[in-house]
Tab-separated table of C-alpha atoms in Angstrom:
chain	number	residue	atom	x	y	z
A	1	UNK	CA	0.000	0.000	0.000
A	2	UNK	CA	1.173	3.513	-0.786
A	3	UNK	CA	-0.096	6.883	0.328
A	4	UNK	CA	0.076	9.641	2.871
A	5	UNK	CA	-1.808	10.566	6.018
A	6	UNK	CA	-2.251	13.664	8.128
A	7	UNK	CA	-3.135	13.755	11.794
A	8	UNK	CA	-2.559	15.084	15.248
A	9	UNK	CA	-1.428	14.040	18.681
A	10	UNK	CA	-1.844	15.042	22.271
A	11	UNK	CA	0.164	13.927	25.233
A	12	UNK	CA	1.866	14.653	28.517
A	13	UNK	CA	5.570	14.543	29.382
A	14	UNK	CA	7.197	14.505	32.795
A	15	UNK	CA	10.895	15.362	33.142
A	16	UNK	CA	13.122	14.437	36.082
A	17	UNK	CA	16.721	15.453	35.443
A	18	UNK	CA	17.507	14.290	31.919
A	19	UNK	CA	14.927	11.471	31.938
A	20	UNK	CA	11.642	12.195	30.136
A	21	UNK	CA	8.576	9.949	30.550
A	22	UNK	CA	5.472	10.551	28.482
A	23	UNK	CA	2.124	9.263	27.341
A	24	UNK	CA	0.557	10.287	24.033
A	25	UNK	CA	-2.284	9.404	21.736
A	26	UNK	CA	-2.543	10.160	18.048
A	27	UNK	CA	-4.972	9.860	15.156
A	28	UNK	CA	-4.319	10.046	11.413
A	29	UNK	CA	-6.578	10.159	8.361
A	30	UNK	CA	-5.754	9.745	4.709
A	31	UNK	CA	-5.490	7.024	2.152
A	32	UNK	CA	-2.958	4.224	2.000
A	33	UNK	CA	-4.149	2.106	-0.892
A	34	UNK	CA	-3.153	-0.460	-3.459
A	35	UNK	CA	-5.027	-1.891	-6.447
A	36	UNK	CA	-4.479	-5.080	-8.423
A	37	UNK	CA	-6.287	-5.972	-11.659
A	38	UNK	CA	-6.262	-9.549	-12.909
A	39	UNK	CA	-6.573	-10.785	-16.503
A	40	UNK	CA	-10.344	-11.181	-16.136
A	41	UNK	CA	-10.858	-7.476	-15.342
A	42	UNK	CA	-11.558	-8.097	-11.669
A	43	UNK	CA	-10.171	-5.236	-9.595
A	44	UNK	CA	-9.122	-5.732	-5.963
A	45	UNK	CA	-8.345	-2.725	-3.789
A	46	UNK	CA	-7.059	-2.542	-0.220
A	47	UNK	CA	-7.112	0.702	1.794
A	48	UNK	CA	-6.266	1.981	5.258
A	49	UNK	CA	-8.559	4.934	5.966
A	50	UNK	CA	-7.559	5.983	9.486
A	51	UNK	CA	-5.313	4.898	12.320
A	52	UNK	CA	-4.630	5.803	15.914
A	53	UNK	CA	-2.448	4.753	18.802
A	54	UNK	CA	-1.831	5.161	22.510
A	55	UNK	CA	1.870	4.981	23.379
A	56	UNK	CA	4.280	5.447	26.216
A	57	UNK	CA	7.478	7.389	25.615
A	58	UNK	CA	10.914	7.223	27.254
A	59	UNK	CA	13.527	9.815	26.340
A	60	UNK	CA	16.785	11.365	27.440
A	61	UNK	CA	16.929	15.186	27.232
A	62	UNK	CA	20.234	16.707	26.073
A	63	UNK	CA	19.788	20.450	25.871
A	64	UNK	CA	17.210	21.082	23.122
A	65	UNK	CA	17.475	17.480	21.833
A	66	UNK	CA	15.326	14.580	22.982
A	67	UNK	CA	16.002	11.139	21.504
A	68	UNK	CA	13.246	8.743	22.622
A	69	UNK	CA	11.757	5.267	22.360
A	70	UNK	CA	8.015	4.665	22.186
A	71	UNK	CA	5.666	1.653	22.313
A	72	UNK	CA	1.949	0.990	22.671
A	73	UNK	CA	-1.271	-0.180	21.033
A	74	UNK	CA	-2.494	0.795	17.566
A	75	UNK	CA	-5.820	0.532	15.716
A	76	UNK	CA	-6.687	1.154	12.102
A	77	UNK	CA	-9.626	0.815	9.779
A	78	UNK	CA	-8.992	-1.115	6.567
A	79	UNK	CA	-11.247	-1.857	3.610
A	80	UNK	CA	-10.945	-4.610	0.994
A	81	UNK	CA	-13.050	-4.355	-2.153
A	82	UNK	CA	-13.495	-6.314	-5.349
A	83	UNK	CA	-15.244	-5.092	-8.465
A	84	UNK	CA	-16.151	-6.233	-11.953
A	85	UNK	CA	-16.661	-2.822	-13.575
A	86	UNK	CA	-17.615	-3.795	-17.161
A	87	UNK	CA	-18.354	-7.481	-17.814
A	88	UNK	CA	-19.498	-6.740	-21.392
A	89	UNK	CA	-15.945	-5.719	-22.326
A	90	UNK	CA	-14.469	-9.073	-21.274
A	91	UNK	CA	-14.573	-11.903	-23.865
A	92	UNK	CA	-14.059	-14.766	-21.384
A	93	UNK	CA	-13.422	-15.612	-17.735
A	94	UNK	CA	-15.008	-14.915	-14.376
A	95	UNK	CA	-16.114	-11.368	-15.184
A	96	UNK	CA	-18.001	-12.060	-18.443
A	97	UNK	CA	-21.687	-11.429	-19.255
A	98	UNK	CA	-21.851	-14.685	-21.235
A	99	UNK	CA	-21.195	-16.469	-17.937
A	100	UNK	CA	-24.097	-14.597	-16.338
A	101	UNK	CA	-22.099	-11.942	-14.510
A	102	UNK	CA	-23.199	-8.358	-13.987
A	103	UNK	CA	-21.156	-5.362	-12.826
A	104	UNK	CA	-20.527	-5.343	-9.097
A	105	UNK	CA	-18.496	-3.562	-6.450
A	106	UNK	CA	-18.389	-5.352	-3.084
A	107	UNK	CA	-16.398	-4.360	-0.025
A	108	UNK	CA	-15.888	-5.103	3.650
A	109	UNK	CA	-14.369	-2.876	6.324
A	110	UNK	CA	-12.684	-4.109	9.504
A	111	UNK	CA	-10.878	-2.583	12.489
A	112	UNK	CA	-7.407	-4.068	13.062
A	113	UNK	CA	-5.606	-3.892	16.423
A	114	UNK	CA	-1.933	-4.432	17.064
A	115	UNK	CA	1.245	-3.258	18.682
A	116	UNK	CA	3.411	-0.340	17.641
A	117	UNK	CA	6.950	0.579	18.653
A	118	UNK	CA	9.747	2.771	17.426
A	119	UNK	CA	11.757	5.835	18.214
A	120	UNK	CA	12.422	9.376	17.252
A	121	UNK	CA	14.184	12.626	17.819
A	122	UNK	CA	12.458	15.780	19.044
A	123	UNK	CA	14.173	19.176	18.924
A	124	UNK	CA	12.954	22.227	20.862
A	125	UNK	CA	12.976	25.246	18.550
A	126	UNK	CA	11.679	27.673	21.216
A	127	UNK	CA	10.253	27.538	24.731
A	128	UNK	CA	6.851	26.365	23.409
A	129	UNK	CA	7.578	24.724	20.020
A	130	UNK	CA	9.420	21.589	18.941
A	131	UNK	CA	9.729	19.495	15.805
A	132	UNK	CA	10.093	15.727	15.621
A	133	UNK	CA	11.096	12.953	13.278
A	134	UNK	CA	9.747	9.530	14.229
A	135	UNK	CA	9.805	5.984	12.805
A	136	UNK	CA	7.213	3.431	13.965
A	137	UNK	CA	6.717	-0.256	13.195
A	138	UNK	CA	3.168	-1.641	13.527
A	139	UNK	CA	2.458	-5.367	13.945
A	140	UNK	CA	-1.272	-5.677	13.309
A	141	UNK	CA	-3.507	-8.701	13.961
A	142	UNK	CA	-5.257	-10.369	11.055
A	143	UNK	CA	-8.965	-9.904	10.368
A	144	UNK	CA	-11.370	-11.857	8.161
A	145	UNK	CA	-12.932	-10.022	5.229
A	146	UNK	CA	-16.146	-11.361	3.637
A	147	UNK	CA	-17.135	-9.572	0.456
A	148	UNK	CA	-20.535	-11.205	0.009
A	149	UNK	CA	-22.449	-12.285	-3.090
A	150	UNK	CA	-22.319	-10.816	-6.603
A	151	UNK	CA	-25.558	-9.842	-8.416
A	152	UNK	CA	-25.324	-13.092	-10.393
A	153	UNK	CA	-25.333	-15.150	-7.173
A	154	UNK	CA	-21.641	-16.069	-6.943
A	155	UNK	CA	-20.457	-15.939	-3.333
A	156	UNK	CA	-16.991	-14.477	-3.059
A	157	UNK	CA	-14.832	-16.321	-0.545
A	158	UNK	CA	-13.623	-14.740	2.647
A	159	UNK	CA	-9.983	-14.348	3.539
A	160	UNK	CA	-7.789	-13.187	6.361
A	161	UNK	CA	-5.623	-10.139	5.873
A	162	UNK	CA	-2.748	-9.075	8.105
A	163	UNK	CA	-0.787	-5.922	7.503
A	164	UNK	CA	2.419	-4.934	9.226
A	165	UNK	CA	4.146	-1.747	8.201
A	166	UNK	CA	6.686	0.940	8.962
A	167	UNK	CA	5.725	4.607	9.101
A	168	UNK	CA	8.028	7.639	9.083
A	169	UNK	CA	6.430	10.796	10.465
A	170	UNK	CA	7.416	14.410	10.885
A	171	UNK	CA	5.560	16.718	13.208
A	172	UNK	CA	5.425	20.000	15.059
A	173	UNK	CA	4.469	20.200	18.744
A	174	UNK	CA	3.175	23.054	20.858
A	175	UNK	CA	3.728	22.769	24.607
A	176	UNK	CA	1.157	24.276	26.961
């Protein structure tokens, strides 16, 4: 899947000496998607529409620099769809009007849960503002997707999908 997301975060940090402990939650929206078309004109698309996490953070402050590690729980909403957009244009195969098929577009949406961990570097640019660069790895549980039945009565099989991925994020923070 390829794409970009935009989001926000809120959290709390506590500093004792150079040690920084924190808790934050974030949410992102956008479109990570990928599409595959087979030789019979069937189109399969997978998308991640939103994601969010709750994570702990452990860092070591060095002047304006804060390298940190983070780990927690992540959720995202994913959709799998399959369509047969124009059966009349296909001379043979599964998506062909001669075989009794009609156009269809079926989909199923599931919420995945998993673990997320990573690290980053935050740099204070003023008393209230900082910027960060962060890399996170998400290990998501699999979910079963059932697309249903086409207009011609063919039941599409269900299948489990698991997605694990790495995200690189940049951000700006305002401290209250």
